[in-house]
XYZ file of C-alpha atoms in Angstrom:
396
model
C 44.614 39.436 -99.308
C 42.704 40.803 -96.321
C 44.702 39.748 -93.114
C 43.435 40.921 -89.472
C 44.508 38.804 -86.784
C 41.275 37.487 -84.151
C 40.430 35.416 -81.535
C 37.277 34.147 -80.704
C 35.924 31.745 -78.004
C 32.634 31.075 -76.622
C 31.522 33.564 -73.781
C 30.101 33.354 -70.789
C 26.620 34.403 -70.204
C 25.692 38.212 -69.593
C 23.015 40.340 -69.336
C 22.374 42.277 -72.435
C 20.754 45.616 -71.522
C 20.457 49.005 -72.281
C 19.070 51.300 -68.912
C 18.058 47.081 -68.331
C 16.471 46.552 -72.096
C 18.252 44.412 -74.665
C 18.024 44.610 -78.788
C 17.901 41.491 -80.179
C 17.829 40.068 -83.490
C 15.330 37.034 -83.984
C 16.103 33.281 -85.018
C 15.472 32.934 -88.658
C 15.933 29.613 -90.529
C 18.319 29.990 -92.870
C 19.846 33.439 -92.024
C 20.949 33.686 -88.667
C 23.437 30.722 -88.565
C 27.488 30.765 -87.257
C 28.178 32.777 -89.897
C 25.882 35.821 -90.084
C 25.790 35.984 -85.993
C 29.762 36.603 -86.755
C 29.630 38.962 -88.854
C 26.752 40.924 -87.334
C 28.645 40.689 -84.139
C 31.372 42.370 -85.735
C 28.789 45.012 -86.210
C 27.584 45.484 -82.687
C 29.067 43.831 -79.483
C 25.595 44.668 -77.491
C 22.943 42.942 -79.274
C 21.801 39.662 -78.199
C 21.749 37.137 -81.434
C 20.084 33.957 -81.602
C 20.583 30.642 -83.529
C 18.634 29.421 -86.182
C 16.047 27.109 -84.106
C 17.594 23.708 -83.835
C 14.585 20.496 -83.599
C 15.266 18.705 -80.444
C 14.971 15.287 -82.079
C 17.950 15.965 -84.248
C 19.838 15.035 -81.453
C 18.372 13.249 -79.418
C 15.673 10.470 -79.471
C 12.119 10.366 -77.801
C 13.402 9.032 -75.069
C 16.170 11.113 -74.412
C 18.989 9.733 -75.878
C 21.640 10.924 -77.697
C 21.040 9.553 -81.448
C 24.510 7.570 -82.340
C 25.206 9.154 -85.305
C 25.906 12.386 -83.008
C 29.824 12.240 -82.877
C 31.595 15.232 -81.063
C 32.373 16.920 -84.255
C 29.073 17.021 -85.344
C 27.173 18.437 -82.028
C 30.056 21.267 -82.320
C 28.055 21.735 -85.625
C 24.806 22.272 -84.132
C 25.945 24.255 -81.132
C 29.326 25.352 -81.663
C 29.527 29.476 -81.895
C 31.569 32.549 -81.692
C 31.057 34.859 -79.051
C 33.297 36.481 -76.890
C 30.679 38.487 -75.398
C 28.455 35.814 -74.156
C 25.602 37.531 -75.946
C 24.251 34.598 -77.820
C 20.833 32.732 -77.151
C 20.596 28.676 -78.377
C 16.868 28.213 -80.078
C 15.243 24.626 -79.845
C 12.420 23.585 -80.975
C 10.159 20.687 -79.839
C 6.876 19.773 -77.944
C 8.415 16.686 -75.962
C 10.080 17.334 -72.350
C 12.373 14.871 -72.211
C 13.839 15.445 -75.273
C 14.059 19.035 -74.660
C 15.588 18.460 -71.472
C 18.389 16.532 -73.061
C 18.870 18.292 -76.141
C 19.525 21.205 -73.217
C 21.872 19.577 -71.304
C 23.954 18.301 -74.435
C 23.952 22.490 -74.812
C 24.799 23.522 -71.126
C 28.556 23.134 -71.531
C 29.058 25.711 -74.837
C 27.796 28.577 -72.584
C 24.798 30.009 -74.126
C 22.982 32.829 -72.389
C 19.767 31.189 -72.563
C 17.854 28.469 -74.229
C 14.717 29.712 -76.083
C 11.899 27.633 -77.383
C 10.231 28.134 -80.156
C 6.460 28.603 -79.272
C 5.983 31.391 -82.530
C 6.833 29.595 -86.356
C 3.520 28.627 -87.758
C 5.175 27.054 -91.215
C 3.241 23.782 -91.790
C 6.303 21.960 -91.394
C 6.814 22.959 -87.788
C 3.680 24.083 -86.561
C 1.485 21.099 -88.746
C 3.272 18.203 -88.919
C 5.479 19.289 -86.507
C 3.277 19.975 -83.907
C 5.427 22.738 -82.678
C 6.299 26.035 -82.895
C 3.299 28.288 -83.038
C 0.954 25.291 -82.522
C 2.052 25.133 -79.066
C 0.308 28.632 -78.075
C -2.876 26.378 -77.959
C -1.103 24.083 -75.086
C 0.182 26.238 -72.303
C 0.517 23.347 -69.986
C 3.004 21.677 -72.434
C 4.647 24.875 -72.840
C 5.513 24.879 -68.962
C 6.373 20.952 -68.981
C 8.823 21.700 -71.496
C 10.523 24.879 -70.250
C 10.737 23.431 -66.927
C 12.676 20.767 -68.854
C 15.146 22.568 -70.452
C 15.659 25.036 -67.306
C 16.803 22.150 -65.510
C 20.120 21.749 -67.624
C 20.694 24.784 -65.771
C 20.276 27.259 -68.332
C 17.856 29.927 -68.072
C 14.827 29.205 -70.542
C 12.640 32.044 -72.349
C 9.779 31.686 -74.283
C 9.319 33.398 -78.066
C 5.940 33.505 -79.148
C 3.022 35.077 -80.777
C 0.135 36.522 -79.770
C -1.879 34.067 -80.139
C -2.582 31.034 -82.651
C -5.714 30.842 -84.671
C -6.520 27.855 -87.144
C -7.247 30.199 -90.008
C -7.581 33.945 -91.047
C -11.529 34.447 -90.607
C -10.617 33.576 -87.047
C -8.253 36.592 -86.725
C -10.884 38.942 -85.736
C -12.442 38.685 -81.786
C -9.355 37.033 -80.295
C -9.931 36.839 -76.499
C -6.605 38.435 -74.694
C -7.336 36.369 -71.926
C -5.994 33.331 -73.723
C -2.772 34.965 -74.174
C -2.752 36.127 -70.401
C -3.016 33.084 -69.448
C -0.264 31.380 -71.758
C 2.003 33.448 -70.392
C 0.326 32.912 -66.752
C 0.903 28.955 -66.886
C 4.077 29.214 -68.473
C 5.370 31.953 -65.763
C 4.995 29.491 -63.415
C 7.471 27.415 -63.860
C 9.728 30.440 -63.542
C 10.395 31.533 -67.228
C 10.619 35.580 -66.680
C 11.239 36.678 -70.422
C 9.202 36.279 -73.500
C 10.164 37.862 -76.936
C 6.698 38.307 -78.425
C 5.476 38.542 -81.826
C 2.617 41.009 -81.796
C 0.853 39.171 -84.151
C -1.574 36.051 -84.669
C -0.510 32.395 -85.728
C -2.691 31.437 -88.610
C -2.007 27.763 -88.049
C -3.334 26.666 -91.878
C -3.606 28.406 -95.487
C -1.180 30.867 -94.941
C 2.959 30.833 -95.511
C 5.107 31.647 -93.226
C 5.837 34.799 -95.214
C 2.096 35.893 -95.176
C 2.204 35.534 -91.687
C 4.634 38.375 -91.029
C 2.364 40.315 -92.858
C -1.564 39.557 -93.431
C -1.793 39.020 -88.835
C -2.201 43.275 -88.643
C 0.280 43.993 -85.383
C -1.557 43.935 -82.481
C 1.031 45.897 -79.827
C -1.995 46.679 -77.698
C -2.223 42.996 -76.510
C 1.745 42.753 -75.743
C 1.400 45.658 -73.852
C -1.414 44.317 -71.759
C 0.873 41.457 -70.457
C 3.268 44.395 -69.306
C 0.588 45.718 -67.188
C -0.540 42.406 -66.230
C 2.822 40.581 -65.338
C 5.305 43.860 -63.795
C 7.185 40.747 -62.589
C 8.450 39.576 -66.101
C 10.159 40.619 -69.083
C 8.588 41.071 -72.362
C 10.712 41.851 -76.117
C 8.299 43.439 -78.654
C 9.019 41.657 -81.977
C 7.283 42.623 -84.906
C 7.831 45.578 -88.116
C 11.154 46.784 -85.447
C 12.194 48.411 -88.959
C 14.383 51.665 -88.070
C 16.445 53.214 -84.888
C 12.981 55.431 -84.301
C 10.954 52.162 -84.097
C 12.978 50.764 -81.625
C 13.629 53.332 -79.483
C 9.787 53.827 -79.035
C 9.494 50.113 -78.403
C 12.608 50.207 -75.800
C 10.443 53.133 -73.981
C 7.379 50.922 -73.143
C 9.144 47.300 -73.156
C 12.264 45.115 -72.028
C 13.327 44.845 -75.165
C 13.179 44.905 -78.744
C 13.389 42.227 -81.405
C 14.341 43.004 -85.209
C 14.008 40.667 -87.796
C 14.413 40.164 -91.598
C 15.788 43.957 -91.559
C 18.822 42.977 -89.774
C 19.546 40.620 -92.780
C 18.110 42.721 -95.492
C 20.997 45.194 -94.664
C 22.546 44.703 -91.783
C 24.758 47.905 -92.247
C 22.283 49.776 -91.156
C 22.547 48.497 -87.986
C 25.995 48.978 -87.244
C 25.428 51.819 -85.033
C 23.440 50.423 -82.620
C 26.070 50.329 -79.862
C 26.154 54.129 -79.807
C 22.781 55.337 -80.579
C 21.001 52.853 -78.112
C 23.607 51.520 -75.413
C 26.034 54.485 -75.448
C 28.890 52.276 -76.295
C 31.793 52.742 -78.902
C 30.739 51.341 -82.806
C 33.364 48.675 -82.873
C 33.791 49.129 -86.651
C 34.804 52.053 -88.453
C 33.270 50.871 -91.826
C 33.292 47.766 -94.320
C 36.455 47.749 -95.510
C 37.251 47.152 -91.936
C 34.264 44.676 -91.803
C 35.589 42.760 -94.824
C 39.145 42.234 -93.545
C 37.689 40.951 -90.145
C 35.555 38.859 -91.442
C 38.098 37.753 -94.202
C 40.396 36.273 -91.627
C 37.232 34.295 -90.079
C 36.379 32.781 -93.077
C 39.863 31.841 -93.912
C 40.070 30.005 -90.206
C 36.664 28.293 -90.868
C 38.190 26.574 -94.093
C 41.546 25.765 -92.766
C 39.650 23.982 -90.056
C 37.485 22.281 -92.169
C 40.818 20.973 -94.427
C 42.498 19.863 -91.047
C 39.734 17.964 -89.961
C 39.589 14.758 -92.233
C 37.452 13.306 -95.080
C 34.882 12.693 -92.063
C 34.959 15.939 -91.150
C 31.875 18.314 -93.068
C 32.838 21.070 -95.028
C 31.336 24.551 -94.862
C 30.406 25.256 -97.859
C 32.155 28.512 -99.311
C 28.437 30.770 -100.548
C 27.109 29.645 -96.761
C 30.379 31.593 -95.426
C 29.617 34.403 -98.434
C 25.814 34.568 -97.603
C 25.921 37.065 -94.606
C 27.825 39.664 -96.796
C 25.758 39.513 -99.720
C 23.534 42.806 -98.175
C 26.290 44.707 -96.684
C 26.366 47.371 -99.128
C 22.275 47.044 -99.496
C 21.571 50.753 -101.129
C 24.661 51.570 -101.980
C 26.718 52.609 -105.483
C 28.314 49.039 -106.135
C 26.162 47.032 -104.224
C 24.857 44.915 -107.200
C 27.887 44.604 -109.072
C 29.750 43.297 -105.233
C 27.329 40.634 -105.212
C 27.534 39.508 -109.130
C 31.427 39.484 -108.078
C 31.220 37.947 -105.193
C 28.898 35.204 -106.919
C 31.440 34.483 -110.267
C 34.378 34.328 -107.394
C 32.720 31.209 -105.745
C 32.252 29.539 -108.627
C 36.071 29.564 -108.965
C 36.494 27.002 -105.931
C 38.928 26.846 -103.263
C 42.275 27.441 -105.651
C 41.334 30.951 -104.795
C 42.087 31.661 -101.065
C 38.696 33.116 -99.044
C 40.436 36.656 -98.364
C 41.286 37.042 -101.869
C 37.747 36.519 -103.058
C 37.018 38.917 -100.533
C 39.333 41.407 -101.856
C 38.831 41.015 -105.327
C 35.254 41.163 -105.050
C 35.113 44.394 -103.116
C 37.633 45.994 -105.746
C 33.940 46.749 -107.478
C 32.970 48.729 -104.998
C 33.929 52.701 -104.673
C 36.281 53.990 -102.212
C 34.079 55.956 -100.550
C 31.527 53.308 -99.954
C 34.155 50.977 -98.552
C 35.484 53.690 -96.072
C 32.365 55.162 -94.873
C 31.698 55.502 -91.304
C 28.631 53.774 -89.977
C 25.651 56.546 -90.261
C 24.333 57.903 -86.940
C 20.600 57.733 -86.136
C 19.641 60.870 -83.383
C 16.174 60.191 -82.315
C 13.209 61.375 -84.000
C 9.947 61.588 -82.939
C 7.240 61.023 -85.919
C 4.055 62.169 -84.898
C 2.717 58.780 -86.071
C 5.178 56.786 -83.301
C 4.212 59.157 -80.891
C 0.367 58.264 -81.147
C 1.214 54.684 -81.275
C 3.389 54.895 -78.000
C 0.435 57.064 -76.647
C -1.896 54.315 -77.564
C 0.372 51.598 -75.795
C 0.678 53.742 -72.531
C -2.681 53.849 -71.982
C -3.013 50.125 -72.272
C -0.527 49.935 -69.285
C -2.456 52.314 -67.328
C-alpha cells in the first residue's frame, strides 16, 4: 500500500505570477473538480487552478437566499478545496446580482483567491436556456451589475470570456472589435482588472460546445488590442495554449496564460512548469512519487466520507480515479494502467484506495514510474515567432 503522510488546508489568497504573469488552467465541467485540482497541484505549486463553474442558483434562491436543503456539509461540497498555496480561483456562474452576490459571500470564508464569472461557455444549456455564460458578452451592463455583486463579498472578481458572441457561424466573419472594447470598457468600471480571454467567438446556436473550441479560428489579434487599449488591466490569453513554447510566447505579450483540455489530456506533461516558467523547484520527482501522494489523499477522502454518516454523500471511488486516468498519456503501459485501474474499481471498497493504486501501477514499467519530469528549454519556431510578431504590432 502506498503510504505518504500530508496535510492540506485551504490557503490564503496570493498572487500567482511569474516576472508578474500567472499560468492557469481553465474551469472545465467535469474535469477540473477537488480531485484533479489535487492532483495537478501535486504537479505544480505555481499554477493558478480553477473550479468547475458552480450555477449560483444551486445555492441560493432568486432572491438571495440560501436554499434549505443547503446544510453545512453540503456547501463544503460545493466549495470545500485543497490548497495550501492559496492558488485556487472559485467559478460561478449566473446572470442575476443578487444571487451572485450571495452565492459570493456564502464563498468568502473558504479563502479563494478570486471569484470568476463565467461570461465564455456557449453550451445551450448555459448560454440558451441558461441565459448565461457566453450569452452574457451581448449584455455588458449586466456583466458589471453582477461583478460588482460578487466583489462586494469582498473577494476580488475577474471576468473569463470570449471574444465576442455571435448567434451563429455565418456571423463569424466582420465582427466589430469595438464591441469587445467596450465589454471590457463597461465591465472595467466597476473595478474588475483581470480577464482570462478566449480568443475566439461564441456561436450562441448550432454549434457544441466542442465545435466551439475549434470551428471560431483564434483571433489573438483582437485580445491583443485590449492590451493596447486597457495598459491598466490584466488580460490571460486562453485558447490552443498546447506546449511550454506556446506559452512562453503568450507570457511575452500577456498577463497570463490559460491552458485547457491539454492539462487533462496529460497532465504529466505539465509537471515541469514550476521550473521552466517560474524558476521554482518541480515538487515531484516522478509518478511513482505522484501515486503515493495522491494515494494517501484518496484514502483520507474515503475515511471521511465513512465517518460522516448515512447523510453524509459519498465520493464515488472512479470520480477520485478520474484525474489519474492520463498520467502516463504516451507512455509504455499507459493503456494497460487504465484497463487496471478500471477492473480494480469494479472490485468496491473491500479493496483499500492505496492498494488499487498500487496494484494497478504494478502494470506499468519501472522506468516509466521513476522518470523524472521532462524539461522544456525554450524554442523559438519560426511559425511562433511570426505570430508574436503579428501580436506586437497590434500593441503598437
Amino acid at each position: 500500500m502506498f503510504v505518504v503522510a500530508a496535510t492540506t488546508h485551504v490557503g490564503r489568497a496570493v498572487t500567482t505570477s511569474v516576472r508578474g504573469r500567472s499560468f492557469e488552467v481553465a474551469p472545465m465541467m467535469d474535469y477540473t473538480d477537488r480531485h484533479f485540482r489535487y492532483m495537478f497541484r501535486l504537479l505544480s505549486r505555481e499554477a493558478t487552478l480553477y473550479t468547475e463553474m458552480i450555477a449560483a442558483n444551486a445555492l441560493v434562491d432568486p432572491r438571495g437566499s440560501r436554499r434549505p436543503e443547503l446544510c453545512a456539509s453540503r456547501l463544503e461540497g460545493f466549495y470545500g478545496y485543497d490548497d495550501p498555496y492559496g492558488r485556487t480561483v472559485l467559478q460561478l456562474g449566473g446572470a442575476c446580482p443578487t444571487q451572485l452576490g450571495a452565492a459570493a459571500e456564502l464563498a468568502a470564508p473558504f479563502g479563494y483567491a478570486a471569484i470568476n464569472l463565467n461570461c465564455g461557455c456557449p453550451s445551450d444549456r448555459v448560454a440558451g436556456s441558461g441565459c448565461f455564460g457566453a450569452a452574457l458578452m451581448n449584455d455588458a451592463p449586466r456583466v458589471a451589475a453582477c461583478c460588482e455583486a460578487i466583489a462586494s463579498a469582498g473577494v476580488p472578481a475577474t471576468v473569463k470570456c470570449r471574444v465576442g458572441a455571435v448567434d451563429a457561424v455565418r456571423d463569424l466573419d466582420g465582427y466589430p472589435y469595438e464591441r469587445l472594447r467596450d465589454f471590457v470598457g463597461e465591465v472595467a468600471r466597476v473595478g474588475v482588472r483581470r480577464f482570462q480571454v478566449h480568443a475566439r467567438l461564441a456561436v450562441l446556436s448550432g454549434l457544441s460546445p466542442d465545435k466551439n473550441r475549434k470551428v471560431p479560428p483564434l483571433r489573438p489579434d483582437l485580445v491583443a488590442r485590449l492590451v493596447a487599449d486597457f495598459p491598466d488591466l490584466e488580460f490571460v490569453f486562453n485558447g490552443q495554449v498546447d506546449s511550454f513554447d506556446v506559452a512562453r510566447h503568450r507570457l511575452d505579450l500577456y498577463d497570463g496564460v490559460m491552458v485547457g483540455r491539454d492539462a487533462c489530456k496529460r497532465p504529466w506533461y505539465w509537471t515541469s512548469l514550476d521550473a521552466d516558467l517560474f524558476g521554482r523547484p518541480t515538487p515531484v520527482d516522478c509518478r511513482r512519487e505522484l501515486l503515493r501522494a495522491y494515494a494517501d489523499y484518496g484514502t483520507r477522502v474515503e475515511r471521511r466520507d465513512e465517518g460522516g454518516g448515512r447523510r453524509k454523500k459519498k465520493t464515488p471511488r472512479r470520480a477520485l480515479l478520474k484525474p489519474l486516468l492520463n498520467l502516463f498519456h504516451g507512455d509504455p503501459g499507459a493503456a494497460a494502467f487504465k484497463r487496471r485501474v478500471d477492473a480494480l474499481a469494479k472490485e468496491g471498497p473491500s479493496l483499500e484506495f492505496g492498494d488499487l493504486l498500487a496494484r494497478a501501477a504494478d502494470v506499468l514499467p519501472d522506468h516509466v514510474l521513476d522518470a523524472p519530469p521532462v524539461r522544456h528549454p525554450p524554442v523559438l519556431a519560426d511559425a511562433s515567432r511570426s505570430s508574436s510578431s503579428s501580436e506586437m504590432i497590434m500593441m503598437m
